[in-house]
Amino acid sequence: MQITAAVVSEKSAPFVIDTLELSKPRADEVIVRVVASGMCQTDLHGRDQYFPVTRFPAVFGHEGAGVVHAVGAAVSDFAPGDHVVMSYPWCGTCENCRSRRMNYCINGRGLKMGGTRADGSTLLARDGAPVYGAYFQQSSFGTFALSQARWTVKVRKDAPLEYLGPLACSGQTGAGAVLNALTPSPGESIAIFGVGAVGLSALMAAKIAGCDPIVAVDVHHHRLALARELGASHTINHKTAADVVGDIRKIGGGGVRYAIEASAVPQVLREAIEVLLPAGTCVLLGSARRGTDASFEMPYLQQGRVVRGVVQGDSVPGEFIPKLVDYIMDGKFPIQKIVTFYDLADINRAAADSEAGTAIKPVLRMPQ
Ligand SMILES: [Zn+2]
Ligand SMILES: [Zn+2]
């Protein structure tokens, strides 16, 4: 079928809206009419070929929300008309997938960034020539997308679908880091470094968990103001504060139990470790480029401190995303406050605003 999508023709080229041909669904696939798709840093990293496997022309987008349009012959869990969110792909057969660690799928990177299905076939074509992407096995920057049923998540129909795409990646990355990986008890302290879409999702989850104090650190005043509105008890502007580590230790009565690093800046990771109480845990969410080194003092780890990375919030999407949707409906995860809508035709402006930090979570509305 014909679709309208945003195509990147070569490394770092602008997005161009074009008409493409979408493949028919295979037995285990669904076609989703995309209503809206979040834009993540990872889409722009793909455009800029941070990942050497990326091939062009390509369609990006991996936070798609929409309505099931058609299902493959073997799909029994979905029917046309279902409201869905498309999440990250996993192979289902590797050692990590078999032990429910599908967010650490050993073949995950190829499935996310490789540009094709696992067997090398493409999802899209233009004038008979292949168009790559298959980004996170969905390429949601278009009016329709192919997704495997396995990582397609049904959501309740009374939820505002156009806001739900970000749950597929940045939302569950931040919220899951807190609710699935750290599992804080009420009254435990947390500091969040970098309050973009991921950091603010972590912050909303920390509020749900009852963390106190919740310290937000960022370099943008407007993001810190939003952090306070969403539940931060303290905010620190990293640009103007003379002693960020000292300030946080004071707020936490010697340090904080948990820290989240969502900025991908090596110096900030160091600070996120230094603010921890003994036996505290720092989770790394910021996606740094390959080859980025960070340093910290070894004695910090001797006191039982843990530093670990978390991908996709340790979420099993089919279980965690519906939970987040319930939180949205209960007013506890006000994702509406971090979203800025753009028409698909304005995707280059959305990307520029995202890179400038003026839009926290751009969401592209598809022409219907
Ligand atoms: Zn796997
Ligand atoms: Zn993402």
Coordinates of C-alpha atoms and ligand atoms in Angstrom, one line a residue:
M1 CA 0.0 0.0 0.0
Q2 CA 1.1 3.6 -0.5
I3 CA 2.0 5.7 2.5
T4 CA 3.4 9.2 3.1
A5 CA 6.6 9.2 5.1
A6 CA 9.6 11.4 6.1
V7 CA 12.6 10.1 4.2
V8 CA 16.3 10.9 4.9
S9 CA 18.3 10.4 1.7
E10 CA 21.8 10.4 3.1
K11 CA 23.7 11.0 6.3
S12 CA 22.5 14.2 8.1
A13 CA 20.3 15.2 5.2
P14 CA 17.0 16.9 6.0
F15 CA 13.8 14.8 6.2
V16 CA 11.8 15.0 3.0
I17 CA 8.1 14.0 2.8
D18 CA 7.6 11.4 0.1
T19 CA 5.2 8.7 -1.1
L20 CA 6.5 5.2 -0.4
E21 CA 5.3 1.6 -0.9
L22 CA 4.8 -0.4 2.4
S23 CA 5.2 -4.2 2.2
K24 CA 2.3 -6.5 3.0
P25 CA 2.3 -7.9 6.5
R26 CA 3.9 -11.3 7.1
A27 CA 2.1 -13.8 9.2
D28 CA 3.3 -12.4 12.5
E29 CA 3.1 -8.7 11.6
V30 CA 0.5 -6.0 11.8
I31 CA 0.0 -2.8 9.8
V32 CA -0.6 0.2 12.0
R33 CA -2.2 3.5 10.9
V34 CA 0.1 5.8 12.7
V35 CA -1.8 8.6 14.5
A36 CA 1.3 10.2 16.1
S37 CA 4.9 9.4 16.7
G38 CA 7.3 10.7 19.3
M39 CA 10.8 11.8 18.2
C40 CA 13.7 10.6 20.2
Q41 CA 17.4 11.6 20.2
T42 CA 18.0 8.2 18.8
D43 CA 16.1 9.1 15.6
L44 CA 18.5 12.0 15.0
H45 CA 21.5 9.8 15.9
G46 CA 20.2 7.5 13.2
R47 CA 19.9 10.3 10.7
D48 CA 23.4 11.4 11.5
Q49 CA 24.7 7.8 11.2
Y50 CA 26.0 7.4 14.8
F51 CA 25.4 3.8 14.1
P52 CA 27.6 2.6 11.3
V53 CA 25.0 0.0 10.2
T54 CA 22.4 2.6 9.1
R55 CA 21.7 2.6 5.4
F56 CA 20.0 5.3 3.3
P57 CA 17.5 6.3 2.1
A58 CA 15.9 5.6 5.4
V59 CA 12.7 6.3 7.4
F60 CA 13.2 6.7 11.2
G61 CA 10.7 6.9 14.1
H62 CA 10.3 4.4 16.9
E63 CA 7.6 5.8 19.2
G64 CA 4.6 5.1 17.1
A65 CA 1.0 5.1 18.4
G66 CA -1.9 4.3 16.2
V67 CA -4.7 2.0 15.1
V68 CA -4.4 -1.5 13.8
H69 CA -5.2 -1.4 10.1
A70 CA -4.5 -5.0 9.0
V71 CA -3.1 -8.2 10.6
G72 CA -1.0 -11.1 9.3
A73 CA -2.5 -14.6 9.0
A74 CA -1.0 -15.9 12.3
V75 CA -1.9 -12.8 14.4
S76 CA -4.7 -13.6 16.9
D77 CA -4.1 -11.0 19.7
F78 CA -4.9 -8.0 17.5
A79 CA -7.8 -6.9 15.2
P80 CA -8.3 -3.9 13.0
G81 CA -9.4 -1.0 15.1
D82 CA -7.3 -1.8 18.2
H83 CA -5.4 1.1 19.6
V84 CA -1.7 0.2 19.9
V85 CA 1.8 1.5 20.8
M86 CA 4.8 0.0 18.9
S87 CA 7.8 -0.6 21.2
Y88 CA 11.4 -1.9 20.8
P89 CA 12.1 -5.1 19.0
W90 CA 13.8 -8.3 20.3
C91 CA 14.8 -11.6 18.7
G92 CA 13.0 -13.8 21.1
T93 CA 15.5 -16.6 21.0
C94 CA 18.8 -15.4 22.5
E95 CA 19.9 -16.1 26.0
N96 CA 18.6 -12.7 27.3
C97 CA 15.3 -12.9 25.5
R98 CA 14.7 -16.4 26.9
S99 CA 15.1 -15.0 30.4
R100 CA 12.8 -12.0 30.0
R101 CA 15.7 -9.6 29.5
M102 CA 14.5 -8.7 26.0
N103 CA 15.5 -5.1 26.5
Y104 CA 19.1 -6.5 26.5
C105 CA 18.5 -8.7 23.5
I106 CA 21.9 -9.8 22.1
N107 CA 20.6 -9.2 18.6
G108 CA 18.7 -6.1 19.5
R109 CA 21.0 -3.5 18.0
G110 CA 20.8 -5.1 14.5
L111 CA 17.0 -5.2 14.8
K112 CA 16.8 -1.6 15.9
M113 CA 19.4 0.0 13.6
G114 CA 20.1 -2.5 10.8
G115 CA 17.6 -1.0 8.4
T116 CA 15.9 -4.3 7.4
R117 CA 14.0 -7.2 8.9
A118 CA 16.3 -9.9 10.5
D119 CA 16.3 -11.7 7.2
G120 CA 17.5 -8.6 5.3
S121 CA 14.2 -7.8 3.6
T122 CA 13.1 -4.2 3.6
L123 CA 9.7 -2.9 4.8
L124 CA 9.5 0.0 2.4
A125 CA 10.3 0.9 -1.2
R126 CA 10.2 3.9 -3.5
D127 CA 9.7 3.4 -7.2
G128 CA 10.7 -0.3 -6.8
A129 CA 14.0 0.5 -5.0
P130 CA 14.5 -0.4 -1.3
V131 CA 14.0 2.2 1.4
Y132 CA 15.7 1.2 4.7
G133 CA 15.0 2.2 8.2
A134 CA 12.9 -0.6 9.6
Y135 CA 13.9 1.6 12.5
F136 CA 13.3 -0.4 15.7
Q137 CA 11.4 -2.6 13.3
Q138 CA 8.7 0.0 12.8
S139 CA 9.8 3.3 11.1
S140 CA 6.9 5.3 12.5
F141 CA 7.6 8.6 10.8
G142 CA 4.9 7.8 8.2
T143 CA 1.2 7.4 7.9
F144 CA 1.3 3.6 8.2
A145 CA 4.0 1.3 9.7
L146 CA 4.7 -2.4 9.8
S147 CA 5.4 -3.9 13.2
Q148 CA 5.6 -7.4 14.7
A149 CA 2.8 -8.4 16.9
R150 CA 5.3 -9.3 19.6
W151 CA 6.4 -5.7 20.4
T152 CA 3.0 -4.1 19.5
V153 CA 1.1 -3.2 22.7
K154 CA -2.6 -2.9 22.9
V155 CA -3.8 0.1 24.9
R156 CA -7.1 1.2 26.3
K157 CA -9.3 3.0 23.9
D158 CA -10.3 5.8 26.3
A159 CA -6.7 7.0 26.5
P160 CA -5.5 9.9 24.3
L161 CA -3.7 8.0 21.7
E162 CA -1.7 10.9 20.2
Y163 CA 0.1 11.2 23.5
L164 CA 1.0 7.6 24.0
G165 CA 3.8 7.1 21.4
P166 CA 6.6 8.4 23.7
L167 CA 5.8 5.6 26.2
A168 CA 7.3 3.2 23.6
C169 CA 10.9 4.5 24.3
S170 CA 11.7 7.6 26.3
G171 CA 8.7 7.2 28.6
Q172 CA 9.3 3.6 29.7
T173 CA 13.1 4.3 29.7
G174 CA 12.8 6.9 32.4
A175 CA 9.8 5.6 34.3
G176 CA 11.0 2.0 34.1
A177 CA 14.5 3.0 35.4
V178 CA 12.7 4.1 38.6
L179 CA 9.8 1.7 38.9
N180 CA 11.4 -1.5 37.5
A181 CA 15.1 -1.1 38.1
L182 CA 15.5 1.0 41.3
T183 CA 12.1 0.3 42.9
P184 CA 12.5 3.0 45.6
S185 CA 10.5 3.0 48.8
P186 CA 8.5 6.0 49.8
G187 CA 10.7 8.7 51.4
E188 CA 13.9 7.6 49.7
S189 CA 15.9 10.3 48.0
I190 CA 16.7 10.6 44.3
A191 CA 18.7 13.1 42.1
I192 CA 18.0 13.2 38.4
F193 CA 20.6 14.7 36.1
G194 CA 19.2 15.9 32.8
V195 CA 15.4 16.6 32.7
G196 CA 14.6 16.1 29.1
A197 CA 11.9 13.6 28.1
V198 CA 13.7 10.6 29.7
G199 CA 14.7 12.5 32.9
L200 CA 11.2 14.0 33.4
S201 CA 9.6 10.5 32.9
A202 CA 11.9 9.3 35.6
L203 CA 10.9 12.2 37.8
M204 CA 7.2 11.6 37.3
A205 CA 7.8 7.9 38.3
A206 CA 9.9 9.0 41.3
K207 CA 6.9 11.1 42.4
I208 CA 4.6 8.0 41.9
A209 CA 7.0 6.0 44.1
G210 CA 6.9 8.6 46.8
C211 CA 10.6 9.6 46.6
D212 CA 11.6 12.5 48.8
P213 CA 13.5 14.7 48.2
I214 CA 13.5 14.6 44.4
V215 CA 16.3 16.8 43.0
A216 CA 16.3 17.8 39.4
V217 CA 19.5 19.1 37.7
D218 CA 19.7 20.7 34.2
V219 CA 21.1 23.6 32.3
H220 CA 17.8 24.9 31.0
H221 CA 15.7 27.1 33.2
H222 CA 12.4 26.2 31.5
R223 CA 13.0 22.5 32.0
L224 CA 13.8 23.0 35.7
A225 CA 10.6 25.0 36.1
L226 CA 8.7 22.1 34.5
A227 CA 10.5 19.6 36.8
R228 CA 9.2 21.5 39.8
E229 CA 5.7 21.5 38.4
L230 CA 6.0 17.7 37.9
G231 CA 7.1 17.0 41.4
A232 CA 10.8 18.0 42.0
S233 CA 11.3 19.2 45.5
H234 CA 14.6 20.9 44.6
T235 CA 16.0 22.1 41.3
I236 CA 19.6 23.0 40.5
N237 CA 20.8 24.9 37.5
H238 CA 24.1 23.2 36.5
K239 CA 25.2 26.4 34.7
T240 CA 25.0 28.7 37.6
A241 CA 25.5 26.5 40.7
A242 CA 29.0 26.6 42.1
D243 CA 29.0 23.2 43.8
V244 CA 26.3 20.8 42.4
V245 CA 27.6 17.8 44.4
G246 CA 27.8 19.7 47.6
D247 CA 24.3 21.2 47.2
I248 CA 22.8 17.7 46.6
R249 CA 24.6 16.2 49.5
K250 CA 23.2 18.9 51.7
I251 CA 19.7 18.4 50.4
G252 CA 19.9 14.6 50.9
G253 CA 21.4 14.8 54.4
G254 CA 24.9 13.5 53.3
G255 CA 23.8 12.2 49.9
V256 CA 21.0 10.6 47.9
R257 CA 19.9 6.9 47.8
Y258 CA 19.5 7.0 44.0
A259 CA 20.8 9.0 41.1
I260 CA 19.9 9.0 37.4
E261 CA 22.3 10.2 34.8
A262 CA 20.3 11.2 31.7
S263 CA 22.6 13.7 30.1
A264 CA 25.4 11.5 28.5
V265 CA 28.0 13.9 29.8
P266 CA 31.0 12.2 31.4
Q267 CA 31.5 14.9 34.1
V268 CA 27.8 14.6 35.0
L269 CA 28.1 10.8 35.4
R270 CA 31.0 11.4 37.9
E271 CA 28.8 13.8 39.8
A272 CA 25.9 11.4 39.8
I273 CA 28.2 8.8 41.5
E274 CA 29.6 11.3 43.9
V275 CA 26.3 12.4 45.3
L276 CA 25.3 8.8 46.3
L277 CA 25.0 7.7 49.9
P278 CA 27.0 4.6 50.7
A279 CA 25.1 1.6 49.2
G280 CA 23.3 4.0 46.8
T281 CA 22.7 3.2 43.2
C282 CA 23.4 5.3 40.1
V283 CA 21.6 4.4 36.9
L284 CA 23.0 5.5 33.5
L285 CA 20.4 6.3 30.9
G286 CA 22.1 8.9 28.7
S287 CA 23.2 7.5 25.4
A288 CA 26.8 8.5 24.8
R289 CA 28.6 7.9 21.6
R290 CA 30.9 4.9 21.2
G291 CA 34.3 5.7 22.6
T292 CA 33.1 8.1 25.3
D293 CA 35.3 7.6 28.4
A294 CA 34.2 8.6 31.9
S295 CA 36.2 8.6 35.1
F296 CA 35.4 8.5 38.8
E297 CA 37.3 7.7 42.1
M298 CA 37.5 4.0 42.8
P299 CA 36.9 4.4 46.6
Y300 CA 33.3 5.5 45.7
L301 CA 32.4 2.0 44.6
Q302 CA 34.0 0.4 47.7
Q303 CA 31.2 1.6 49.9
G304 CA 28.6 -0.6 48.3
R305 CA 27.6 1.9 45.6
V306 CA 26.3 0.5 42.4
V307 CA 26.6 2.1 38.9
R308 CA 24.6 0.4 36.2
G309 CA 23.2 1.1 32.8
V310 CA 19.5 0.4 32.1
V311 CA 18.0 0.1 28.6
Q312 CA 14.3 0.7 28.0
G313 CA 13.6 0.9 31.7
D314 CA 14.0 -2.9 32.1
S315 CA 10.4 -2.9 30.7
V316 CA 8.5 -5.8 29.2
P317 CA 6.5 -3.4 27.0
G318 CA 3.3 -5.5 27.0
E319 CA 3.1 -5.3 30.7
F320 CA 4.6 -1.9 31.6
I321 CA 3.1 0.4 28.9
P322 CA -0.5 -0.4 29.8
K323 CA 0.5 0.4 33.5
L324 CA 1.9 3.8 32.3
V325 CA -1.3 4.5 30.4
D326 CA -3.3 3.8 33.6
Y327 CA -1.1 6.3 35.4
I328 CA -1.7 8.9 32.6
M329 CA -5.5 8.3 33.0
D330 CA -5.2 8.7 36.8
G331 CA -3.4 12.0 36.3
K332 CA -0.2 10.6 37.9
F333 CA 1.9 10.6 34.7
P334 CA 1.0 13.9 33.1
I335 CA 2.9 13.2 29.8
Q336 CA 0.8 15.9 28.2
K337 CA 3.0 18.5 29.9
I338 CA 6.2 17.4 28.1
V339 CA 4.8 17.0 24.6
T340 CA 4.9 19.5 21.8
F341 CA 2.9 18.6 18.7
Y342 CA 4.1 19.1 15.1
D343 CA 2.6 18.1 11.8
L344 CA 4.7 15.5 9.9
A345 CA 5.4 18.2 7.3
D346 CA 7.2 20.2 10.0
I347 CA 9.5 17.4 11.0
N348 CA 12.7 19.3 10.4
R349 CA 11.5 22.1 12.7
A350 CA 10.7 19.4 15.3
A351 CA 14.2 18.0 15.0
A352 CA 15.8 21.5 15.3
D353 CA 13.7 22.3 18.4
S354 CA 14.6 19.0 19.9
E355 CA 18.3 19.6 19.4
A356 CA 18.0 23.1 20.8
G357 CA 16.3 21.8 23.9
T358 CA 13.2 24.1 23.3
A359 CA 10.9 21.1 22.7
I360 CA 11.2 18.4 25.3
K361 CA 9.3 15.7 23.5
P362 CA 8.3 16.5 19.9
V363 CA 5.4 14.4 18.7
L364 CA 4.6 14.3 15.0
R365 CA 1.0 14.1 14.0
M366 CA 0.4 12.1 10.8
P367 CA -1.8 13.4 8.0
Q368 CA -4.9 11.3 8.1
Ligands
ZN1 ZN 17.2 -11.7 21.8
ZN2 ZN 14.0 6.3 21.7

